[in-house]
């Protein structure tokens, strides 16, 4: 909703109202086309502004959307409409965008191909970094406050560059195996390929209308996107984001499914997908540009996966939020069921060696607990009580500590530090009282780490990973995830993959 129309010039005495209209829906549709369509698309699929469909808005409460229409959105191009539209018109517009359109929009091969942007085809930019830094110790910091990304030098802990991203990135960015390129996925379906040598976007494509995340194959050749809308997995050539295949997702009975997430499984040279609506997990292998799907039936609907280090097993969270299931990826058989207290966020899990055995730990979105699981016996060996439900866990092979935030509830300004050998919380930090503190990422050496103060006037805080002392604060606009090149391309055990 960027461009104001001529009526604005007439001032507040001519506020547009829908209240007196005979046919409010038609009237609202006209208002939408007049005020919103130029940025959000005539079909509400997005444009310069985000898509305005119920699926895309599910994370924003309707009164909050009304406030955005009324007051605009700071640090974006969304203007305030309070002088143009009266309260009824604003409410009618908000109702309208939260209603599904009469026809479900298509996003298939034709739309994907038409969306493709290629400002710098592969091989056309210099093959040397345009600045001096250890490219392996770079961090990317996603700033969700104004949809930007900061490139940070992990040796000096200083920002190098900041650029605008697509609206609402979600999931971790994924690197090419050499760390030069990074791929971002947005909730609106955009995939961006960014060159860290030349600090520029090289290619973009829109894979879907409502996307969950992306994965890059271990050989760096392919990018796969997981969509909620439409029900597809979409495969691209990683070099220029050219479309390779659109895979409809459904079972043999003809039921289609949203895709919760797609993951790369490096030792298997495959992708693994979690499906939201059918009790199956999919393994997808790509040979000579052709995707082959292996459907694994599961005992129940499984979401949010974690994998053991050699990708022999996947651990998925059952839809009831109370159990985890362990699936052998070779046989597809369920080999264990884990009792877990409340909505484990397995995707945030980390793993380490503790007293001769490999364990994994996961926070829970529904309860203040961290479950620690033995990965040989698949038994829960400890449940740590935390000061509230957590979202993200992180560690590093070289650090004796694992960090977990308290993302929800009154203690969301606290972060726990867990000793990986005693399996006890040894310190609880409260770096900015009253402000959300969340998501940690270590540098490549495991010596320093970054923690987000997840607020518009937020910061990333640099800590010494051993002494747990704060070293400095770098101001940022609602920083969410941080991603270290080395840790990510080496599938470091303490970070997300
Ligand atoms: Fe995420 C990663 C699912 C809500 C921020 N989130 C992931 C991944 C999944 C997932 C499956 C792993 C994919 C990957 O990295 O490729 N997230 C979900 C949900 O199902 C959930 C609970 C509801 C939803 O509406 O999607 C959800 N996530 C959120 C948020 O509300 C967060 C806090 C803010 C936001 O920006 O949306 C959020 N999710 C993140 C981040 C990561 C993530 C920052 C990457 C973490 C990492 O360290 O790799």
Coordinates of C-alpha atoms and ligand atoms in Angstrom, one line a residue:
X1 CA 0.0 0.0 0.0
X2 CA 2.5 2.6 -1.1
X3 CA 0.9 4.9 -3.5
X4 CA -1.7 7.2 -2.2
X5 CA -4.4 8.2 -4.6
X6 CA -5.7 11.6 -5.5
X7 CA -8.4 11.6 -2.8
X8 CA -5.7 12.0 -0.2
X9 CA -5.0 15.5 -1.5
X10 CA -8.6 16.5 -0.6
X11 CA -7.8 16.0 3.0
X12 CA -9.6 14.5 6.0
X13 CA -13.0 16.0 5.2
X14 CA -13.4 13.4 2.4
X15 CA -12.5 10.3 4.4
X16 CA -13.6 7.2 2.5
X17 CA -16.1 5.2 4.4
X18 CA -17.7 1.8 3.5
X19 CA -20.4 2.1 6.2
X20 CA -23.0 3.6 3.9
X21 CA -22.4 1.3 0.9
X22 CA -25.0 -1.0 -0.4
X23 CA -22.5 -3.7 -1.2
X24 CA -19.6 -3.5 1.2
X25 CA -17.6 -6.4 -0.3
X26 CA -17.6 -4.9 -3.8
X27 CA -16.8 -1.6 -2.2
X28 CA -14.0 -3.0 -0.2
X29 CA -12.6 -4.8 -3.2
X30 CA -12.6 -1.4 -5.0
X31 CA -10.8 0.2 -2.1
X32 CA -8.2 -2.6 -2.1
X33 CA -7.6 -2.1 -5.8
X34 CA -7.4 1.7 -5.4
X35 CA -5.1 1.8 -2.3
X36 CA -3.3 -1.5 -1.9
X37 CA -3.0 -3.3 -5.2
X38 CA -0.1 -1.3 -6.6
X39 CA 2.2 -2.7 -3.9
X40 CA 0.5 -5.9 -2.6
X41 CA -0.7 -7.1 -6.1
X42 CA -4.2 -7.0 -7.7
X43 CA -4.6 -10.6 -6.6
X44 CA -3.1 -10.1 -3.1
X45 CA -0.1 -12.3 -3.9
X46 CA 2.3 -9.5 -3.0
X47 CA 4.6 -7.3 -5.0
X48 CA 6.8 -4.6 -3.5
X49 CA 4.8 -5.3 -0.3
X50 CA 4.0 -8.7 1.2
X51 CA 1.2 -11.0 0.1
X52 CA -2.1 -10.2 1.9
X53 CA -3.8 -13.7 2.0
X54 CA -5.0 -15.4 5.2
X55 CA -2.1 -17.9 5.1
X56 CA 0.5 -15.2 4.9
X57 CA -1.2 -13.1 7.6
X58 CA -1.6 -15.9 10.1
X59 CA 1.1 -14.5 12.3
X60 CA -0.4 -11.0 12.6
X61 CA -3.6 -10.5 14.6
X62 CA -6.3 -8.6 12.7
X63 CA -6.4 -5.6 15.1
X64 CA -2.6 -5.3 14.5
X65 CA -3.2 -5.3 10.7
X66 CA -5.8 -2.6 11.2
X67 CA -3.2 -0.5 13.1
X68 CA -0.7 -0.9 10.3
X69 CA -3.3 0.3 7.7
X70 CA -4.1 3.2 10.0
X71 CA -0.7 4.2 11.1
X72 CA 1.7 2.8 8.4
X73 CA 4.7 0.7 9.1
X74 CA 7.8 2.5 10.2
X75 CA 11.0 1.8 8.3
X76 CA 9.0 0.4 5.3
X77 CA 7.2 2.1 2.4
X78 CA 3.8 1.4 3.9
X79 CA 2.1 4.8 4.5
X80 CA -0.5 5.6 7.1
X81 CA -4.1 5.7 5.8
X82 CA -5.8 7.3 8.8
X83 CA -6.3 10.5 6.8
X84 CA -7.7 8.7 3.8
X85 CA -9.9 6.0 5.1
X86 CA -12.3 6.1 8.1
X87 CA -12.4 3.5 10.8
X88 CA -15.1 1.4 9.1
X89 CA -13.2 1.4 5.8
X90 CA -10.0 0.3 7.6
X91 CA -11.9 -2.5 9.4
X92 CA -13.5 -3.6 6.1
X93 CA -10.2 -3.7 4.4
X94 CA -8.7 -5.8 7.2
X95 CA -11.7 -8.2 7.0
X96 CA -11.2 -8.4 3.3
X97 CA -7.5 -9.4 3.4
X98 CA -8.1 -12.0 6.1
X99 CA -10.8 -13.7 3.9
X100 CA -9.7 -16.3 1.4
X101 CA -10.2 -15.2 -2.2
X102 CA -13.0 -17.0 -4.1
X103 CA -10.4 -18.9 -6.1
X104 CA -7.2 -20.3 -4.5
X105 CA -4.4 -18.6 -6.4
X106 CA -2.1 -20.7 -8.6
X107 CA 1.6 -20.7 -8.2
X108 CA 2.9 -23.3 -10.6
X109 CA 5.6 -23.6 -13.2
X110 CA 4.4 -20.6 -15.3
X111 CA 4.3 -18.2 -12.3
X112 CA 7.6 -19.4 -10.9
X113 CA 9.3 -19.0 -14.3
X114 CA 7.8 -15.5 -14.7
X115 CA 9.1 -14.4 -11.3
X116 CA 12.7 -15.3 -12.0
X117 CA 15.2 -12.4 -11.7
X118 CA 18.8 -12.8 -12.7
X119 CA 20.8 -9.5 -12.1
X120 CA 24.2 -11.3 -12.2
X121 CA 24.3 -14.7 -14.0
X122 CA 26.8 -17.1 -12.6
X123 CA 30.4 -16.4 -13.6
X124 CA 29.9 -12.7 -14.3
X125 CA 31.2 -11.3 -11.0
X126 CA 34.8 -11.2 -9.7
X127 CA 35.9 -14.4 -7.9
X128 CA 37.7 -12.5 -5.1
X129 CA 36.1 -10.9 -2.0
X130 CA 35.8 -7.2 -2.4
X131 CA 36.9 -6.6 1.2
X132 CA 39.3 -8.0 3.7
X133 CA 38.0 -10.4 6.3
X134 CA 38.1 -14.1 7.2
X135 CA 35.3 -15.2 4.9
X136 CA 34.9 -18.3 7.0
X137 CA 34.2 -16.3 10.1
X138 CA 31.6 -14.1 8.7
X139 CA 28.2 -13.9 10.4
X140 CA 24.9 -13.0 8.7
X141 CA 22.5 -11.4 11.1
X142 CA 18.8 -11.3 10.0
X143 CA 17.2 -8.1 11.2
X144 CA 13.4 -8.7 11.1
X145 CA 12.6 -5.2 12.4
X146 CA 13.1 -3.6 9.0
X147 CA 13.8 -6.7 6.9
X148 CA 17.5 -6.3 6.5
X149 CA 20.6 -8.5 6.8
X150 CA 23.9 -7.4 8.3
X151 CA 27.2 -9.0 7.2
X152 CA 29.4 -9.1 10.3
X153 CA 33.2 -9.7 10.6
X154 CA 33.5 -12.4 13.2
X155 CA 37.1 -11.7 14.0
X156 CA 36.6 -8.0 14.7
X157 CA 32.9 -8.4 15.6
X158 CA 32.1 -5.4 13.4
X159 CA 29.5 -5.0 10.7
X160 CA 30.8 -4.8 7.2
X161 CA 27.7 -4.3 5.2
X162 CA 23.9 -4.1 5.5
X163 CA 21.3 -4.8 2.8
X164 CA 17.5 -5.0 2.4
X165 CA 16.1 -8.5 2.3
X166 CA 12.8 -9.8 1.1
X167 CA 9.9 -9.3 3.5
X168 CA 9.8 -11.7 6.5
X169 CA 12.7 -14.1 6.0
X170 CA 12.1 -17.4 7.8
X171 CA 14.4 -20.3 8.6
X172 CA 18.1 -20.2 8.6
X173 CA 19.8 -18.9 5.4
X174 CA 21.7 -21.7 3.7
X175 CA 25.3 -21.4 2.3
X176 CA 26.9 -23.0 -0.8
X177 CA 29.5 -25.6 0.3
X178 CA 32.4 -23.1 -0.2
X179 CA 30.5 -20.4 1.8
X180 CA 30.6 -17.8 -1.0
X181 CA 26.9 -17.8 -1.7
X182 CA 24.0 -17.6 0.7
X183 CA 20.4 -18.4 0.0
X184 CA 17.6 -16.8 1.9
X185 CA 13.9 -17.9 2.0
X186 CA 11.0 -15.6 2.8
X187 CA 7.6 -16.5 4.1
X188 CA 6.1 -15.1 0.9
X189 CA 8.0 -17.6 -1.2
X190 CA 11.0 -15.6 -2.4
X191 CA 14.4 -17.2 -2.6
X192 CA 17.4 -14.9 -2.9
X193 CA 20.9 -15.9 -3.9
X194 CA 23.5 -13.5 -2.5
X195 CA 27.2 -13.3 -3.3
X196 CA 29.2 -12.7 -0.2
X197 CA 32.4 -11.8 -2.3
X198 CA 30.7 -9.0 -4.1
X199 CA 28.0 -8.2 -1.6
X200 CA 25.2 -8.3 -4.1
X201 CA 22.1 -10.3 -5.0
X202 CA 22.8 -12.5 -8.0
X203 CA 19.4 -14.2 -8.6
X204 CA 15.9 -14.4 -7.1
X205 CA 12.8 -16.5 -7.8
X206 CA 9.5 -16.9 -6.1
X207 CA 8.9 -20.6 -5.3
X208 CA 5.4 -20.3 -3.7
X209 CA 2.9 -18.1 -2.1
X210 CA 3.4 -19.2 1.4
X211 CA 6.8 -20.9 1.9
X212 CA 8.3 -22.5 5.0
X213 CA 12.0 -22.8 4.3
X214 CA 14.7 -23.8 1.9
X215 CA 17.5 -26.4 1.8
X216 CA 20.7 -26.5 -0.3
X217 CA 22.0 -29.9 -1.4
X218 CA 25.3 -31.0 0.1
X219 CA 27.0 -30.9 -3.3
X220 CA 25.7 -27.3 -3.7
X221 CA 23.9 -28.0 -7.0
X222 CA 20.3 -27.7 -5.9
X223 CA 18.0 -25.6 -3.8
X224 CA 14.7 -27.0 -2.6
X225 CA 11.8 -25.0 -1.3
X226 CA 9.0 -26.3 1.0
X227 CA 5.6 -24.7 0.6
X228 CA 2.4 -24.5 2.5
X229 CA 0.7 -22.8 -0.4
X230 CA 0.6 -24.4 -2.9
X231 CA 1.2 -28.0 -1.7
X232 CA 4.5 -28.4 -3.4
X233 CA 8.2 -28.9 -3.1
X234 CA 10.1 -26.9 -5.7
X235 CA 13.6 -27.7 -7.0
X236 CA 16.0 -25.2 -8.5
X237 CA 19.4 -25.2 -10.0
X238 CA 21.5 -23.5 -7.3
X239 CA 23.7 -21.6 -9.8
X240 CA 21.1 -19.2 -11.1
X241 CA 17.9 -20.4 -9.4
X242 CA 16.5 -21.8 -12.6
X243 CA 13.5 -24.0 -12.1
X244 CA 14.2 -27.7 -12.3
X245 CA 11.0 -29.4 -11.0
X246 CA 7.7 -28.7 -9.2
X247 CA 6.8 -31.7 -7.1
X248 CA 3.1 -31.9 -6.0
X249 CA 3.0 -33.2 -2.5
X250 CA 0.3 -35.8 -1.6
X251 CA -0.3 -39.5 -0.7
X252 CA -1.4 -42.4 -2.8
X253 CA -5.0 -41.8 -1.7
X254 CA -5.0 -38.4 -3.4
X255 CA -4.8 -36.2 -0.3
X256 CA -2.4 -33.3 -0.7
X257 CA -0.3 -31.9 2.0
X258 CA 1.4 -28.7 3.1
X259 CA 5.2 -29.2 3.6
X260 CA 6.3 -28.2 7.1
X261 CA 10.0 -28.0 6.2
X262 CA 12.7 -29.4 4.0
X263 CA 16.2 -30.4 5.2
X264 CA 19.4 -31.5 3.5
X265 CA 20.9 -34.8 4.5
X266 CA 24.5 -34.6 3.4
X267 CA 25.8 -38.2 3.9
X268 CA 22.7 -39.4 2.0
X269 CA 23.0 -36.8 -0.7
X270 CA 19.3 -36.3 -0.4
X271 CA 16.6 -33.9 0.9
X272 CA 14.2 -34.9 3.7
X273 CA 10.8 -33.3 3.9
X274 CA 8.4 -33.1 6.8
X275 CA 4.7 -33.1 5.8
X276 CA 2.0 -31.3 7.7
X277 CA -1.2 -33.1 6.7
X278 CA -0.3 -36.7 5.9
X279 CA 1.6 -39.2 8.1
X280 CA 4.6 -39.6 5.8
X281 CA 8.2 -38.3 5.7
X282 CA 9.7 -37.9 2.2
X283 CA 13.3 -38.5 1.0
X284 CA 14.0 -36.8 -2.3
X285 CA 17.1 -37.6 -4.3
X286 CA 18.1 -35.8 -7.5
X287 CA 19.9 -37.5 -10.3
X288 CA 20.7 -35.8 -13.6
X289 CA 18.2 -33.1 -12.8
X290 CA 15.4 -35.5 -12.0
X291 CA 13.8 -35.7 -8.6
X292 CA 12.9 -39.1 -7.2
X293 CA 10.6 -39.3 -4.1
X294 CA 10.7 -42.0 -1.5
X295 CA 7.6 -41.9 0.7
X296 CA 8.0 -43.2 4.2
X297 CA 4.8 -44.0 6.0
X298 CA 4.9 -42.9 9.7
X299 CA 2.8 -43.9 12.7
X300 CA 1.5 -40.4 13.0
X301 CA 1.9 -36.9 11.6
X302 CA 5.4 -35.7 12.3
X303 CA 6.7 -32.2 12.2
X304 CA 9.9 -30.4 13.0
X305 CA 12.8 -32.8 12.4
X306 CA 16.2 -33.4 14.0
X307 CA 18.8 -35.8 12.6
X308 CA 21.7 -37.8 14.2
X309 CA 25.1 -36.7 12.9
X310 CA 25.3 -39.5 10.2
X311 CA 21.7 -39.1 9.1
X312 CA 20.8 -42.6 10.0
X313 CA 17.8 -41.5 12.0
X314 CA 15.4 -38.7 12.1
X315 CA 13.6 -37.6 15.2
X316 CA 10.2 -36.0 14.5
X317 CA 7.7 -34.3 16.9
X318 CA 4.3 -35.8 16.9
X319 CA 1.4 -33.5 16.2
X320 CA 0.0 -33.9 19.7
X321 CA 3.2 -32.2 21.0
X322 CA 3.8 -34.8 23.6
X323 CA 6.0 -37.3 21.9
X324 CA 8.9 -37.7 19.6
X325 CA 9.4 -40.5 17.2
X326 CA 12.7 -41.9 15.9
X327 CA 12.7 -43.2 12.3
X328 CA 15.4 -45.3 10.8
X329 CA 16.0 -43.5 7.5
X330 CA 17.3 -46.7 5.7
X331 CA 14.3 -48.9 6.6
X332 CA 11.7 -46.2 7.2
X333 CA 10.8 -48.1 10.5
X334 CA 9.9 -46.3 13.7
X335 CA 12.4 -47.6 16.2
X336 CA 11.6 -45.5 19.3
X337 CA 9.0 -43.3 20.9
X338 CA 10.2 -40.6 23.3
X339 CA 8.0 -39.1 26.0
X340 CA 8.5 -35.3 25.8
X341 CA 6.7 -32.7 27.9
X342 CA 5.3 -30.1 25.6
X343 CA 5.8 -29.4 21.9
X344 CA 9.5 -30.1 21.4
X345 CA 11.2 -27.7 19.0
X346 CA 13.4 -30.4 17.5
X347 CA 14.7 -28.2 14.7
X348 CA 16.5 -26.1 17.3
X349 CA 18.1 -29.1 18.9
X350 CA 21.8 -29.5 19.4
X351 CA 24.0 -32.5 20.0
X352 CA 27.3 -33.2 21.9
X353 CA 29.3 -36.0 23.5
X354 CA 28.6 -36.3 27.2
X355 CA 30.5 -38.8 29.4
X356 CA 31.2 -41.1 26.4
X357 CA 27.8 -41.0 24.8
X358 CA 26.2 -38.7 22.2
X359 CA 23.2 -36.8 23.5
X360 CA 20.8 -34.3 21.9
X361 CA 18.9 -31.6 23.7
X362 CA 15.8 -29.8 22.6
X363 CA 13.8 -27.0 24.0
X364 CA 9.9 -27.0 24.1
X365 CA 7.6 -24.4 22.7
X366 CA 4.8 -25.3 25.2
X367 CA 6.6 -25.8 28.4
X368 CA 9.6 -24.5 30.3
X369 CA 11.9 -27.5 29.8
X370 CA 14.9 -28.8 27.9
X371 CA 14.9 -32.6 27.2
X372 CA 18.3 -34.3 27.0
X373 CA 18.2 -37.6 25.1
X374 CA 20.7 -40.4 24.7
X375 CA 21.1 -41.0 21.0
X376 CA 22.1 -44.6 21.3
X377 CA 19.4 -45.9 23.6
X378 CA 16.9 -43.1 22.6
X379 CA 16.0 -42.5 26.2
X380 CA 15.3 -39.2 27.8
X381 CA 18.1 -39.0 30.4
X382 CA 17.3 -35.6 31.8
X383 CA 14.6 -33.0 31.8
X384 CA 15.9 -29.6 32.8
X385 CA 13.4 -27.1 34.2
X386 CA 13.8 -23.6 32.6
X387 CA 12.1 -20.3 33.4
X388 CA 9.7 -20.6 30.4
X389 CA 9.3 -22.2 27.0
X390 CA 12.4 -21.8 24.8
X391 CA 12.8 -21.4 21.0
X392 CA 16.4 -21.8 20.1
X393 CA 19.4 -23.8 21.5
X394 CA 23.0 -23.4 20.4
X395 CA 26.4 -24.7 21.3
X396 CA 29.8 -25.4 19.6
X397 CA 32.1 -28.4 19.7
X398 CA 34.8 -26.3 21.4
X399 CA 32.5 -24.8 24.1
X400 CA 31.6 -26.5 27.4
X401 CA 28.3 -24.8 27.4
X402 CA 24.9 -25.0 25.5
X403 CA 22.6 -21.9 25.5
X404 CA 18.9 -21.9 25.5
X405 CA 16.6 -18.9 25.6
X406 CA 13.3 -18.4 27.4
X407 CA 11.3 -17.0 24.4
X408 CA 7.8 -17.0 25.9
X409 CA 6.3 -15.7 29.1
X410 CA 7.4 -13.2 31.7
X411 CA 11.0 -14.4 31.7
X412 CA 11.6 -13.9 28.0
X413 CA 14.5 -11.5 28.9
X414 CA 16.5 -14.5 30.3
X415 CA 18.9 -17.0 28.8
X416 CA 20.1 -20.2 30.4
X417 CA 23.6 -21.6 30.1
X418 CA 23.9 -25.4 30.5
X419 CA 27.1 -27.2 31.3
X420 CA 27.3 -30.0 28.7
X421 CA 29.0 -32.5 31.1
X422 CA 27.0 -32.0 34.3
X423 CA 23.8 -31.4 32.3
X424 CA 22.9 -28.6 34.8
X425 CA 22.0 -25.0 34.2
X426 CA 25.1 -23.2 35.6
X427 CA 24.1 -19.6 34.8
X428 CA 21.1 -17.5 33.9
X429 CA 21.7 -14.2 32.2
X430 CA 19.4 -11.3 31.9
X431 CA 21.3 -8.9 29.6
X432 CA 18.5 -6.3 29.0
X433 CA 15.7 -6.5 31.6
X434 CA 12.3 -6.4 30.0
X435 CA 13.6 -7.1 26.5
X436 CA 13.5 -10.5 24.7
X437 CA 16.9 -12.1 24.6
X438 CA 17.1 -15.0 22.2
X439 CA 19.1 -17.1 19.7
X440 CA 22.8 -17.6 20.0
X441 CA 25.4 -18.3 17.4
X442 CA 29.1 -19.0 18.1
X443 CA 32.0 -17.9 16.0
X444 CA 33.9 -20.5 14.0
X445 CA 36.3 -21.2 16.9
X446 CA 33.6 -21.5 19.6
X447 CA 35.4 -18.8 21.6
X448 CA 32.9 -16.0 21.2
X449 CA 29.2 -15.9 20.6
X450 CA 26.4 -13.5 19.6
X451 CA 23.1 -13.2 21.4
X452 CA 20.1 -11.2 20.1
X453 CA 18.2 -8.6 22.0
X454 CA 15.2 -9.2 19.8
X455 CA 13.6 -5.8 19.8
X456 CA 13.3 -2.9 17.4
X457 CA 15.9 -0.9 19.4
X458 CA 17.8 -4.2 19.9
X459 CA 21.3 -5.3 19.6
X460 CA 23.5 -8.3 19.2
X461 CA 25.6 -8.9 22.3
X462 CA 29.1 -10.3 22.0
X463 CA 30.0 -12.7 24.8
X464 CA 33.2 -14.5 25.6
X465 CA 32.1 -18.2 25.4
X466 CA 34.3 -19.3 28.2
X467 CA 34.0 -16.6 30.9
X468 CA 30.4 -15.7 29.8
X469 CA 31.4 -12.0 30.2
X470 CA 29.8 -9.5 27.8
X471 CA 32.3 -7.8 25.5
X472 CA 30.2 -5.4 23.5
X473 CA 26.8 -4.5 22.1
X474 CA 26.2 -3.8 18.4
X475 CA 22.8 -2.0 17.8
X476 CA 20.4 -3.8 15.4
X477 CA 16.8 -3.6 14.4
X478 CA 15.1 -6.7 15.9
X479 CA 17.9 -9.1 15.1
X480 CA 16.6 -12.7 15.0
X481 CA 19.0 -15.5 13.7
X482 CA 22.7 -15.2 13.3
X483 CA 24.6 -17.6 11.0
X484 CA 28.3 -18.2 11.0
X485 CA 29.7 -19.4 7.6
X486 CA 32.2 -21.9 9.0
X487 CA 29.7 -23.4 11.4
X488 CA 27.1 -23.8 8.8
X489 CA 29.1 -25.2 6.0
X490 CA 30.8 -27.7 8.3
X491 CA 27.5 -28.7 9.9
X492 CA 29.0 -27.9 13.3
X493 CA 27.3 -30.0 15.9
X494 CA 26.1 -27.1 18.0
X495 CA 24.4 -25.1 15.3
X496 CA 21.3 -25.6 13.1
X497 CA 21.8 -27.3 9.7
Ligands
LIG1 FE1 10.7 -20.7 12.8 C1 13.7 -22.0 11.8 C2 9.2 -23.6 11.9 C3 7.8 -19.6 14.2 C4 12.2 -17.8 13.6 N1 11.3 -22.5 12.0 C5 12.6 -22.8 11.6 C6 12.6 -24.1 11.0 C7 11.3 -24.6 11.1 C8 10.5 -23.6 11.7 C9 10.8 -25.9 10.6 C10 13.8 -24.8 10.5 C11 13.9 -24.5 9.0 C12 15.2 -23.9 8.5 O1 16.0 -23.3 9.3 O2 15.5 -24.1 7.3 N2 8.8 -21.5 13.1 C13 8.4 -22.7 12.7 C14 7.0 -23.0 13.0 O3 6.3 -24.0 12.8 C15 6.6 -21.8 13.9 C16 6.5 -22.3 15.3 C17 5.2 -21.3 13.5 C18 5.2 -20.5 12.2 O4 4.3 -19.7 12.0 O5 6.0 -20.8 11.3 C19 7.8 -20.9 13.7 N3 10.1 -19.0 13.7 C20 8.8 -18.7 14.2 C21 8.8 -17.4 14.8 O6 7.7 -16.9 15.3 C22 10.1 -16.8 14.7 C23 10.6 -16.7 16.2 C24 10.2 -15.4 14.1 C25 10.0 -15.4 12.7 O7 10.8 -14.7 12.1 O8 9.1 -16.0 12.1 C26 10.9 -17.9 14.0 N4 12.6 -20.0 12.7 C27 13.0 -18.8 13.1 C28 14.4 -18.7 12.9 C29 14.8 -19.9 12.4 C30 13.6 -20.7 12.3 C31 15.2 -17.4 13.2 C32 16.3 -20.3 12.0 C33 16.9 -20.7 13.3 C34 18.3 -21.2 13.1 O9 19.1 -20.9 14.0 O10 18.6 -21.8 12.1

